[in-house]
Coordinates of C-alpha atoms and ligand atoms in Angstrom, one line a residue:
M1 CA -8.3 12.2 24.2
N2 CA -12.1 11.7 24.3
L3 CA -13.6 13.7 21.4
P4 CA -17.4 14.5 21.5
S5 CA -19.2 12.9 18.8
L6 CA -20.2 14.5 15.4
K7 CA -23.8 15.1 15.0
D8 CA -24.1 14.8 11.4
A9 CA -22.0 11.8 10.3
K10 CA -24.4 10.7 7.7
K11 CA -24.4 11.4 4.0
R12 CA -24.8 15.2 3.6
T13 CA -28.2 16.5 3.0
G14 CA -27.4 20.1 2.4
M15 CA -27.8 21.0 5.9
P16 CA -24.9 22.7 7.8
V17 CA -22.7 20.4 10.0
E18 CA -23.4 20.9 13.6
Y19 CA -20.9 19.9 16.2
I20 CA -20.5 20.4 19.9
Y21 CA -17.1 21.2 21.2
E22 CA -16.3 22.3 24.7
N23 CA -20.1 23.0 25.3
K24 CA -20.2 25.3 22.2
K25 CA -22.2 24.6 19.2
I26 CA -20.0 24.8 15.9
T27 CA -21.9 25.2 12.8
K28 CA -19.8 24.9 9.5
V29 CA -21.2 24.8 6.0
L30 CA -18.9 22.6 4.0
D31 CA -21.2 22.0 1.1
G32 CA -19.6 23.2 -2.1
K33 CA -16.0 23.1 -0.5
K34 CA -13.4 21.1 -2.3
Y35 CA -10.6 18.8 -1.0
F36 CA -7.4 17.8 -2.7
I37 CA -5.6 14.7 -1.5
R38 CA -1.9 13.5 -2.3
T39 CA -1.0 10.0 -1.2
Y40 CA 2.5 8.6 -0.9
G41 CA 3.5 5.2 0.0
C42 CA 2.1 1.7 -0.2
Q43 CA -1.4 0.2 -1.2
M44 CA -2.2 0.6 2.7
N45 CA -1.9 4.3 2.4
V46 CA -3.8 4.4 -0.9
H47 CA -6.6 2.5 0.9
D48 CA -6.5 4.8 3.8
S49 CA -6.9 7.6 1.6
E50 CA -10.2 5.9 0.2
E51 CA -11.4 6.2 3.8
I52 CA -10.2 9.9 4.1
K53 CA -12.1 10.8 0.9
A54 CA -15.3 9.1 2.2
R55 CA -15.1 11.0 5.5
L56 CA -14.5 14.3 3.7
E57 CA -17.5 13.7 1.3
R58 CA -19.9 12.9 3.9
L59 CA -19.3 16.4 5.2
G60 CA -20.2 17.8 1.8
L61 CA -16.8 18.3 0.2
T62 CA -16.0 17.1 -3.2
E63 CA -12.6 16.1 -4.6
T64 CA -10.6 18.2 -7.0
D65 CA -7.4 17.4 -8.7
N66 CA -6.3 21.0 -8.8
M67 CA -4.8 21.9 -5.5
E68 CA -5.1 25.7 -6.3
D69 CA -8.9 25.2 -6.3
S70 CA -9.1 23.4 -3.0
D71 CA -10.3 24.4 0.4
V72 CA -8.7 21.4 2.3
V73 CA -5.5 19.8 1.3
I74 CA -4.6 16.4 2.9
L75 CA -1.1 14.8 2.6
N76 CA -1.1 11.2 3.4
T77 CA 2.6 10.6 4.0
C78 CA 5.0 7.6 4.1
A79 CA 7.9 7.1 6.2
I80 CA 9.6 4.2 4.6
R81 CA 12.7 5.7 3.2
E82 CA 14.4 9.3 3.5
N83 CA 13.3 10.4 -0.1
A84 CA 9.6 9.8 1.1
H85 CA 10.2 12.5 3.7
D86 CA 11.8 14.7 1.3
K87 CA 8.9 14.5 -1.2
M88 CA 6.5 15.3 1.5
Y89 CA 8.6 18.4 2.7
G90 CA 8.8 19.5 -1.0
F91 CA 5.1 19.4 -1.3
L92 CA 4.6 21.2 1.9
G93 CA 6.4 24.1 0.4
R94 CA 3.8 24.4 -2.4
C95 CA 1.1 24.3 0.3
K96 CA 2.7 27.2 2.1
H97 CA 2.7 29.2 -0.9
L98 CA -0.9 28.6 -1.7
K99 CA -1.9 29.4 2.0
E100 CA -0.3 32.8 1.6
T101 CA -3.1 33.7 -0.9
K102 CA -5.7 31.5 0.6
K103 CA -5.8 32.2 4.3
D104 CA -8.7 29.8 5.1
L105 CA -7.1 26.9 3.3
I106 CA -6.9 23.9 5.7
I107 CA -3.9 21.8 5.4
G108 CA -3.8 18.4 7.0
I109 CA -1.0 15.9 7.3
C110 CA -1.5 12.2 8.2
G111 CA 0.0 8.8 7.4
C112 CA 3.1 7.1 8.6
M113 CA 5.2 10.2 8.9
A114 CA 2.7 11.8 11.3
Q115 CA 3.4 9.0 13.7
E116 CA 7.0 10.1 13.9
E117 CA 7.7 12.3 17.0
S118 CA 10.7 14.0 15.1
V119 CA 8.3 14.9 12.3
C120 CA 5.6 16.5 14.6
E121 CA 8.3 18.6 16.2
E122 CA 9.6 19.8 12.8
I123 CA 6.0 20.8 11.9
I124 CA 5.6 22.7 15.1
K125 CA 9.0 24.5 14.5
K126 CA 9.2 25.0 10.9
H127 CA 5.7 24.5 9.3
P128 CA 3.3 26.1 11.8
F129 CA 0.8 27.1 8.9
V130 CA -0.2 23.4 8.9
N131 CA -3.7 22.9 10.4
L132 CA -4.0 19.4 11.3
V133 CA -1.9 16.4 12.1
F134 CA -3.5 12.9 12.6
G135 CA -2.1 9.5 12.6
T136 CA -2.6 6.2 11.2
H137 CA -4.6 5.1 14.3
N138 CA -7.3 7.9 14.3
I139 CA -8.4 8.5 10.8
N140 CA -12.0 7.9 12.2
E141 CA -11.7 11.2 13.9
L142 CA -11.1 13.3 10.8
E143 CA -14.5 14.9 10.7
E144 CA -14.4 16.0 14.3
L145 CA -10.8 17.4 13.9
L146 CA -11.8 19.2 10.8
L147 CA -14.8 20.9 12.2
K148 CA -13.2 22.0 15.5
N149 CA -10.2 23.4 13.6
D150 CA -9.8 27.1 14.1
N151 CA -7.1 27.6 11.7
K152 CA -4.4 26.8 14.1
L153 CA -2.0 23.9 14.3
D154 CA -3.7 21.0 15.9
I155 CA -1.8 17.8 16.5
N156 CA -3.7 14.7 17.2
V157 CA -1.6 11.6 17.0
Y158 CA -1.8 8.4 19.2
S159 CA 1.5 6.4 19.8
I160 CA -0.6 3.4 20.9
E161 CA -2.8 1.6 18.2
G162 CA -6.5 1.4 19.1
N163 CA -9.1 -1.3 18.3
V164 CA -9.9 -2.6 14.8
F165 CA -12.7 -0.5 13.5
E166 CA -15.4 -2.1 11.4
N167 CA -18.0 -0.4 9.0
I168 CA -15.4 2.0 7.8
P169 CA -16.7 4.2 4.9
Y170 CA -14.6 4.2 1.7
T171 CA -14.9 6.2 -1.5
R172 CA -13.2 3.6 -3.6
D173 CA -10.9 4.7 -6.5
S174 CA -12.3 1.8 -8.8
K175 CA -15.7 0.3 -9.4
Y176 CA -14.2 -3.2 -10.2
K177 CA -11.4 -3.8 -8.0
A178 CA -11.3 -3.2 -4.4
W179 CA -8.7 -3.2 -1.5
V180 CA -9.7 -5.0 1.6
N181 CA -7.6 -4.8 4.8
I182 CA -7.3 -8.1 6.6
Q183 CA -4.9 -7.0 9.2
Y184 CA -3.3 -3.8 10.4
G185 CA 0.3 -3.1 11.7
C186 CA 3.1 -5.6 11.8
D187 CA 5.0 -7.6 14.5
K188 CA 8.0 -8.7 12.5
F189 CA 10.3 -5.9 13.4
C190 CA 12.7 -6.2 10.6
T191 CA 15.7 -4.2 11.8
Y192 CA 15.7 -1.5 9.1
C193 CA 11.9 -1.0 9.0
I194 CA 9.8 1.9 10.4
V195 CA 6.3 0.2 9.8
P196 CA 5.9 -1.5 13.2
Y197 CA 6.5 1.8 14.8
T198 CA 4.2 3.9 12.4
R199 CA 1.4 1.3 12.1
G200 CA 1.6 -0.4 15.5
K201 CA 1.5 -4.2 16.4
Q202 CA -0.4 -6.6 14.2
R203 CA -4.1 -6.6 14.5
S204 CA -6.1 -8.9 12.4
R205 CA -9.8 -8.3 11.5
K206 CA -12.2 -11.0 12.2
S207 CA -12.7 -13.3 9.3
I208 CA -16.5 -12.9 9.5
D209 CA -16.1 -9.2 8.9
I210 CA -13.7 -9.7 6.1
I211 CA -16.0 -12.2 4.4
N212 CA -18.9 -9.9 4.8
E213 CA -17.2 -7.0 3.3
V214 CA -16.3 -9.1 0.3
N215 CA -19.8 -10.5 -0.1
E216 CA -21.0 -6.9 -0.1
L217 CA -18.5 -6.0 -2.8
V218 CA -19.6 -8.8 -4.9
K219 CA -23.2 -7.6 -4.5
Q220 CA -22.1 -4.1 -5.6
G221 CA -20.6 -5.7 -8.8
Y222 CA -16.9 -5.7 -7.8
L223 CA -14.8 -8.3 -9.8
E224 CA -11.5 -8.2 -7.9
V225 CA -10.3 -7.9 -4.3
T226 CA -6.8 -7.4 -3.1
L227 CA -6.4 -8.6 0.5
L228 CA -4.0 -6.2 2.3
G229 CA -1.6 -6.6 5.3
Q230 CA 2.1 -6.0 5.9
N231 CA 2.4 -9.7 6.4
V232 CA -0.7 -11.5 5.3
N233 CA 0.6 -15.0 6.0
A234 CA 0.6 -14.2 9.7
Y235 CA -3.1 -13.4 9.5
G236 CA -5.1 -14.4 12.6
K237 CA -2.2 -15.3 14.7
D238 CA -3.1 -12.4 17.1
L239 CA -6.7 -13.7 17.6
E240 CA -8.0 -16.7 19.4
D241 CA -9.8 -19.3 17.4
E242 CA -9.4 -17.5 14.1
L243 CA -8.7 -19.0 10.7
S244 CA -5.3 -19.3 9.3
F245 CA -4.5 -17.0 6.1
A246 CA -5.0 -20.2 3.9
E247 CA -8.3 -20.8 5.4
L248 CA -9.3 -17.2 5.1
L249 CA -8.3 -17.2 1.4
E250 CA -10.4 -20.2 0.7
A251 CA -13.3 -18.5 2.5
V252 CA -12.9 -15.4 0.4
S253 CA -12.6 -17.7 -2.8
N254 CA -16.0 -19.2 -1.7
T255 CA -17.7 -15.7 -2.0
G256 CA -17.5 -16.1 -5.7
I257 CA -15.6 -12.8 -6.3
K258 CA -13.9 -13.4 -9.8
R259 CA -10.3 -12.6 -8.9
I260 CA -8.3 -12.5 -5.4
F261 CA -4.9 -11.1 -5.0
F262 CA -3.1 -10.6 -1.8
V263 CA 0.0 -8.5 -0.6
T264 CA 2.5 -8.9 1.1
S265 CA 3.6 -12.4 2.0
H266 CA 6.6 -12.8 4.3
P267 CA 8.6 -15.8 3.3
W268 CA 8.8 -17.0 6.9
D269 CA 5.0 -17.7 7.4
F270 CA 4.3 -19.1 4.0
S271 CA 2.7 -22.4 4.6
D272 CA 2.1 -25.5 2.4
E273 CA -1.6 -25.0 2.9
L274 CA -1.4 -21.7 1.4
I275 CA 0.4 -23.0 -1.7
D276 CA -2.4 -25.5 -2.0
V277 CA -5.2 -23.1 -1.8
I278 CA -3.6 -20.9 -4.5
K279 CA -3.2 -24.1 -6.7
R280 CA -6.9 -25.3 -6.0
C281 CA -8.8 -22.1 -6.1
D282 CA -9.3 -20.8 -9.6
N283 CA -10.2 -17.3 -8.4
V284 CA -7.1 -17.1 -6.4
M285 CA -4.6 -15.4 -8.7
P286 CA -1.2 -17.1 -9.3
Y287 CA 0.6 -13.9 -8.3
I288 CA 3.0 -13.8 -5.3
H289 CA 4.9 -10.9 -4.0
L290 CA 7.7 -12.6 -1.9
P291 CA 10.1 -10.0 -0.6
L292 CA 13.6 -11.4 -0.6
Q293 CA 15.4 -8.2 0.8
S294 CA 18.9 -9.9 0.6
G295 CA 20.2 -13.2 -0.6
N296 CA 23.0 -13.4 2.0
D297 CA 22.6 -15.2 5.3
H298 CA 24.5 -13.0 7.2
I299 CA 22.8 -9.9 6.0
L300 CA 19.4 -11.5 6.4
K301 CA 20.2 -12.3 10.0
L302 CA 21.2 -8.7 10.7
M303 CA 17.9 -7.7 8.9
G304 CA 16.0 -9.9 11.3
R305 CA 14.3 -11.6 8.4
R306 CA 14.3 -15.2 10.0
Y307 CA 15.0 -17.2 6.9
T308 CA 18.1 -18.2 5.0
K309 CA 18.9 -18.1 1.3
E310 CA 18.4 -21.8 1.2
E311 CA 15.0 -21.7 2.9
Y312 CA 13.9 -18.9 0.6
L313 CA 14.9 -20.8 -2.5
T314 CA 13.4 -24.1 -1.2
L315 CA 10.1 -22.1 -0.8
V316 CA 10.3 -20.7 -4.4
N317 CA 11.0 -24.1 -5.7
K318 CA 8.0 -25.5 -3.9
I319 CA 5.7 -22.7 -5.2
K320 CA 7.0 -23.0 -8.7
T321 CA 6.6 -26.9 -8.7
A322 CA 2.9 -26.6 -7.4
I323 CA 1.9 -23.6 -9.4
P324 CA 3.9 -23.6 -12.8
D325 CA 2.4 -20.4 -14.3
V326 CA 3.1 -18.4 -11.1
C327 CA 4.3 -14.8 -11.3
L328 CA 6.8 -14.1 -8.6
T329 CA 7.8 -10.5 -7.7
T330 CA 9.9 -9.3 -4.8
D331 CA 11.5 -6.4 -2.8
I332 CA 15.3 -6.1 -2.5
I333 CA 17.5 -3.7 -0.4
V334 CA 21.1 -3.0 -1.5
G335 CA 23.7 -1.4 0.7
F336 CA 22.5 -2.6 4.2
P337 CA 25.0 -1.7 6.8
G338 CA 28.2 -3.8 6.3
E339 CA 27.1 -5.4 2.9
T340 CA 30.2 -6.6 1.2
E341 CA 30.5 -7.0 -2.7
A342 CA 30.5 -10.9 -2.1
E343 CA 27.3 -10.5 0.0
F344 CA 25.6 -8.5 -2.6
Q345 CA 26.7 -11.1 -5.1
D346 CA 24.6 -13.6 -3.0
T347 CA 21.5 -11.4 -3.9
L348 CA 22.3 -11.5 -7.6
D349 CA 22.7 -15.2 -7.3
V350 CA 19.1 -15.5 -6.0
V351 CA 17.8 -13.2 -8.8
N352 CA 19.5 -15.4 -11.3
E353 CA 18.0 -18.4 -9.8
V354 CA 14.4 -17.2 -9.2
K355 CA 14.2 -15.2 -12.4
Y356 CA 11.6 -12.8 -10.8
D357 CA 9.0 -11.2 -13.0
S358 CA 9.8 -8.0 -11.5
A359 CA 11.3 -6.4 -8.4
F360 CA 11.1 -3.3 -6.4
T361 CA 14.6 -2.4 -5.5
F362 CA 15.8 0.1 -3.0
I363 CA 18.9 1.6 -1.5
Y364 CA 19.1 1.2 2.3
S365 CA 17.7 4.2 4.1
P366 CA 18.5 4.5 7.8
R367 CA 15.3 5.2 9.8
I368 CA 15.5 6.8 13.2
G369 CA 14.4 4.5 16.0
T370 CA 15.1 1.3 14.1
P371 CA 18.0 -1.1 15.3
A372 CA 19.7 -0.9 11.9
A373 CA 20.0 2.8 12.2
L374 CA 22.5 2.1 15.1
M375 CA 24.7 -0.2 12.8
K376 CA 27.5 1.4 10.9
D377 CA 26.3 2.4 7.6
D378 CA 29.6 2.0 5.9
V379 CA 28.7 1.3 2.2
T380 CA 29.5 4.5 0.3
L381 CA 26.5 6.0 -1.7
E382 CA 28.4 5.6 -4.9
E383 CA 28.7 1.9 -4.2
K384 CA 25.1 1.5 -3.3
E385 CA 24.0 3.3 -6.4
A386 CA 26.4 1.0 -8.5
R387 CA 24.8 -2.0 -6.9
L388 CA 21.4 -0.7 -7.5
S389 CA 21.9 -0.2 -11.1
R390 CA 23.6 -3.7 -11.5
L391 CA 20.7 -5.2 -9.8
N392 CA 18.2 -3.3 -11.8
E393 CA 19.7 -4.3 -15.1
L394 CA 19.6 -8.0 -14.1
V395 CA 16.0 -7.8 -12.8
N396 CA 14.9 -6.0 -16.0
N397 CA 16.4 -8.7 -18.3
Y398 CA 14.4 -11.3 -16.4
S399 CA 11.1 -9.2 -16.7
L400 CA 11.5 -9.0 -20.5
M401 CA 12.3 -12.7 -20.6
N402 CA 9.4 -13.5 -18.4
N403 CA 7.0 -11.3 -20.4
Q404 CA 8.2 -12.7 -23.8
K405 CA 6.6 -16.0 -22.8
Y406 CA 3.3 -14.3 -23.2
Q407 CA 3.8 -13.7 -27.0
D408 CA 0.6 -15.1 -28.8
Q409 CA -0.8 -16.4 -25.6
I410 CA -4.4 -15.9 -24.8
V411 CA -5.0 -14.5 -21.3
D412 CA -7.8 -13.2 -19.2
V413 CA -7.6 -9.4 -18.5
L414 CA -9.8 -7.3 -16.2
I415 CA -10.0 -4.1 -18.3
T416 CA -10.4 -1.1 -15.8
D417 CA -9.0 2.1 -17.7
I418 CA -8.3 4.0 -20.7
S419 CA -4.7 3.5 -21.6
E420 CA -2.4 6.2 -20.3
K421 CA -0.1 6.4 -23.3
D422 CA -2.8 5.9 -26.0
E423 CA -6.4 7.1 -25.7
S424 CA -7.6 4.7 -28.4
K425 CA -6.6 1.8 -26.2
V426 CA -7.8 0.5 -22.9
C427 CA -5.8 -1.4 -20.2
G428 CA -5.9 -3.8 -17.4
Y429 CA -4.0 -6.6 -15.7
T430 CA -3.7 -10.3 -16.2
N431 CA -4.2 -13.0 -13.6
T432 CA -0.5 -12.7 -13.2
M433 CA -0.6 -8.9 -12.6
K434 CA 1.0 -8.1 -16.0
L435 CA -0.3 -4.7 -17.5
V436 CA -1.7 -5.2 -21.0
N437 CA -2.7 -2.3 -23.3
I438 CA -5.5 -3.4 -25.6
T439 CA -6.7 -2.1 -29.0
G440 CA -10.4 -1.1 -28.2
G441 CA -13.0 1.3 -26.9
K442 CA -14.1 2.2 -23.3
D443 CA -17.2 0.0 -23.7
L444 CA -14.7 -2.8 -22.7
I445 CA -14.0 -1.3 -19.4
G446 CA -15.4 -3.3 -16.4
K447 CA -15.1 -6.7 -18.4
I448 CA -12.8 -9.6 -17.9
A449 CA -11.9 -10.3 -21.5
K450 CA -9.9 -12.9 -23.4
V451 CA -6.9 -11.1 -25.0
K452 CA -4.3 -12.5 -27.4
I453 CA -1.0 -11.0 -26.7
T454 CA 0.7 -9.3 -29.8
S455 CA 3.9 -7.8 -28.4
C456 CA 5.8 -8.0 -25.1
K457 CA 8.0 -5.4 -23.5
S458 CA 9.9 -5.3 -20.0
F459 CA 7.1 -3.5 -18.2
S460 CA 3.9 -4.2 -20.2
L461 CA 2.3 -6.3 -22.9
D462 CA 0.1 -5.2 -25.9
G463 CA -2.9 -7.3 -26.9
E464 CA -6.1 -7.7 -29.0
I465 CA -9.5 -8.8 -27.8
I466 CA -10.6 -12.2 -29.3
D467 CA -14.1 -13.3 -29.6
Ligands
LIG1 N1 5.6 -5.7 4.6 C1 6.3 -5.8 3.5 C2 7.0 -4.6 3.1 C3 6.6 -3.2 3.5 S1 7.8 -1.9 3.1 C4 7.3 -6.9 3.7 O1 7.7 -7.2 4.7 O2 7.6 -7.4 2.6 C5 8.1 -2.2 1.4 C6 9.6 -2.5 1.1 O3 10.4 -1.2 1.5 C7 10.3 -3.5 1.9 O4 10.0 -4.7 1.5 C8 11.7 -3.1 1.9 O5 12.3 -3.8 0.7 C9 11.7 -1.6 1.5 N2 12.2 -0.9 2.8 C10 11.7 -0.9 4.1 N3 12.4 -0.2 4.9 C11 13.5 0.1 4.1 C12 14.6 1.1 4.5 N4 14.9 1.5 5.7 N5 15.5 1.3 3.5 C13 15.2 0.9 2.3 N6 14.2 0.1 1.8 C14 13.4 -0.3 2.9
LIG2 FE1 8.6 -3.9 7.7 FE2 9.4 -6.4 8.0 FE3 7.1 -5.6 8.9 FE4 7.6 -5.8 6.2 S1 7.5 -7.6 7.8 S2 6.4 -4.2 7.3 S3 9.6 -5.1 6.1 S4 8.9 -5.0 9.6
LIG3 FE1 5.1 3.9 3.8 FE2 3.6 3.6 5.9 FE3 3.3 2.0 3.7 S1 5.8 3.9 5.9 S2 5.2 1.9 2.8 S3 2.9 4.2 3.9 S4 3.1 1.3 5.8

């Protein structure tokens, strides 16, 4: 579809927005209107929402955190597991209710669920009060779609990914830390995973564009970037004459930004050069999220993960030897089709050996269209839940054990917010991504401070500023 271009895509000046559609001039006044956005899913969706916010704001809308007060509601959805679907449909119920009293309310659905054909069909059949559905490949069309919407359902989703766009506007959630996409999509096709279908094949951004963006962020006073991709270690492999991820990381390090994180690393593409860059560059943080998924070779093969338990453990040992203070976290799925008790035990063995700082643990959820959805899902829900709680108990023990090592240590913390639980405190993350609550006022926000850890819990640390 070839959409006509938007006349006024610059920062709003108080003028109505003019737009030519099917030779008719549409004039809409969006100044003073408010939007509410709800984001589900991973960091990539959070960052996409920053783009959506910027696009809405340049039409003159402002954000509200009260949905009842809004004129435009956007749901940025996630499709990774069934419960992500359920949450979205639950929220849509609330939107329908609001639309009954607010006829002009515009409801937009985007994100990974929008890329699923079955979801679009369900919206047409059961939720026609929705105005706008757009996908992960055409967020850049949001302004046009919004302006031409005549309060009827309009679905604009492309199944094929487009080009990599540059100069994307973002309204970033933080003034100190920023997400930076380095690649879109994923080519790994793990058999359980919907992401390659909802986000398309891997497309890396050019390193020059990434470096320019980080340089600009440094100029604006940002202290931290997190490089984002579904499989950052495969960065550049889809481009000719491009840097490897290790080389890109070193180039980002040379921009002088104070702290660099990156997610997510697939163990399969993790190179020795990458370990070396993390070790050598002081501003590359010693934090690695290294999804395991399963500790059993047969299950790993069925999952299409392309490494064995032994290879994974060898990689972990290499990392720990080179970077002794490294923080390792992971993702684990329990109850993959056919997983036996003995196979699950192999996962527990790996957890016992690696002693992760923390882990995101999930019950396997079949996703329509993926190869695993055709496998016999024969582990009972009861068994899956029991395995999940045994795994969580083990993981939490190691989280506490690892956190306790921080007692009385002095660590650097980038302080970014008032503490959620106690307004007399501020909080931030260490170089190893540990959350620290610190006694002190909001004048500390935006600083990287030396903090002495005074107490350690499973999921956070407490500390005091030292001079
Ligand atoms: N690209 C990242 C992960 C993206 S999805 C990587 O490969 O590591 C985040 C996590 O969700 C995955 O690591 C996996 O543990 C989990 N996940 C993905 N599909 C799932 C499914 N069908 N059921 C349960 N968990 C799933
Ligand atoms: Fe999904 Fe695997 Fe790609 Fe991660 S690497 S996004 S789990 S297909
Ligand atoms: Fe969910 Fe899409 Fe991220 S499915 S986890 S929002 S890539």
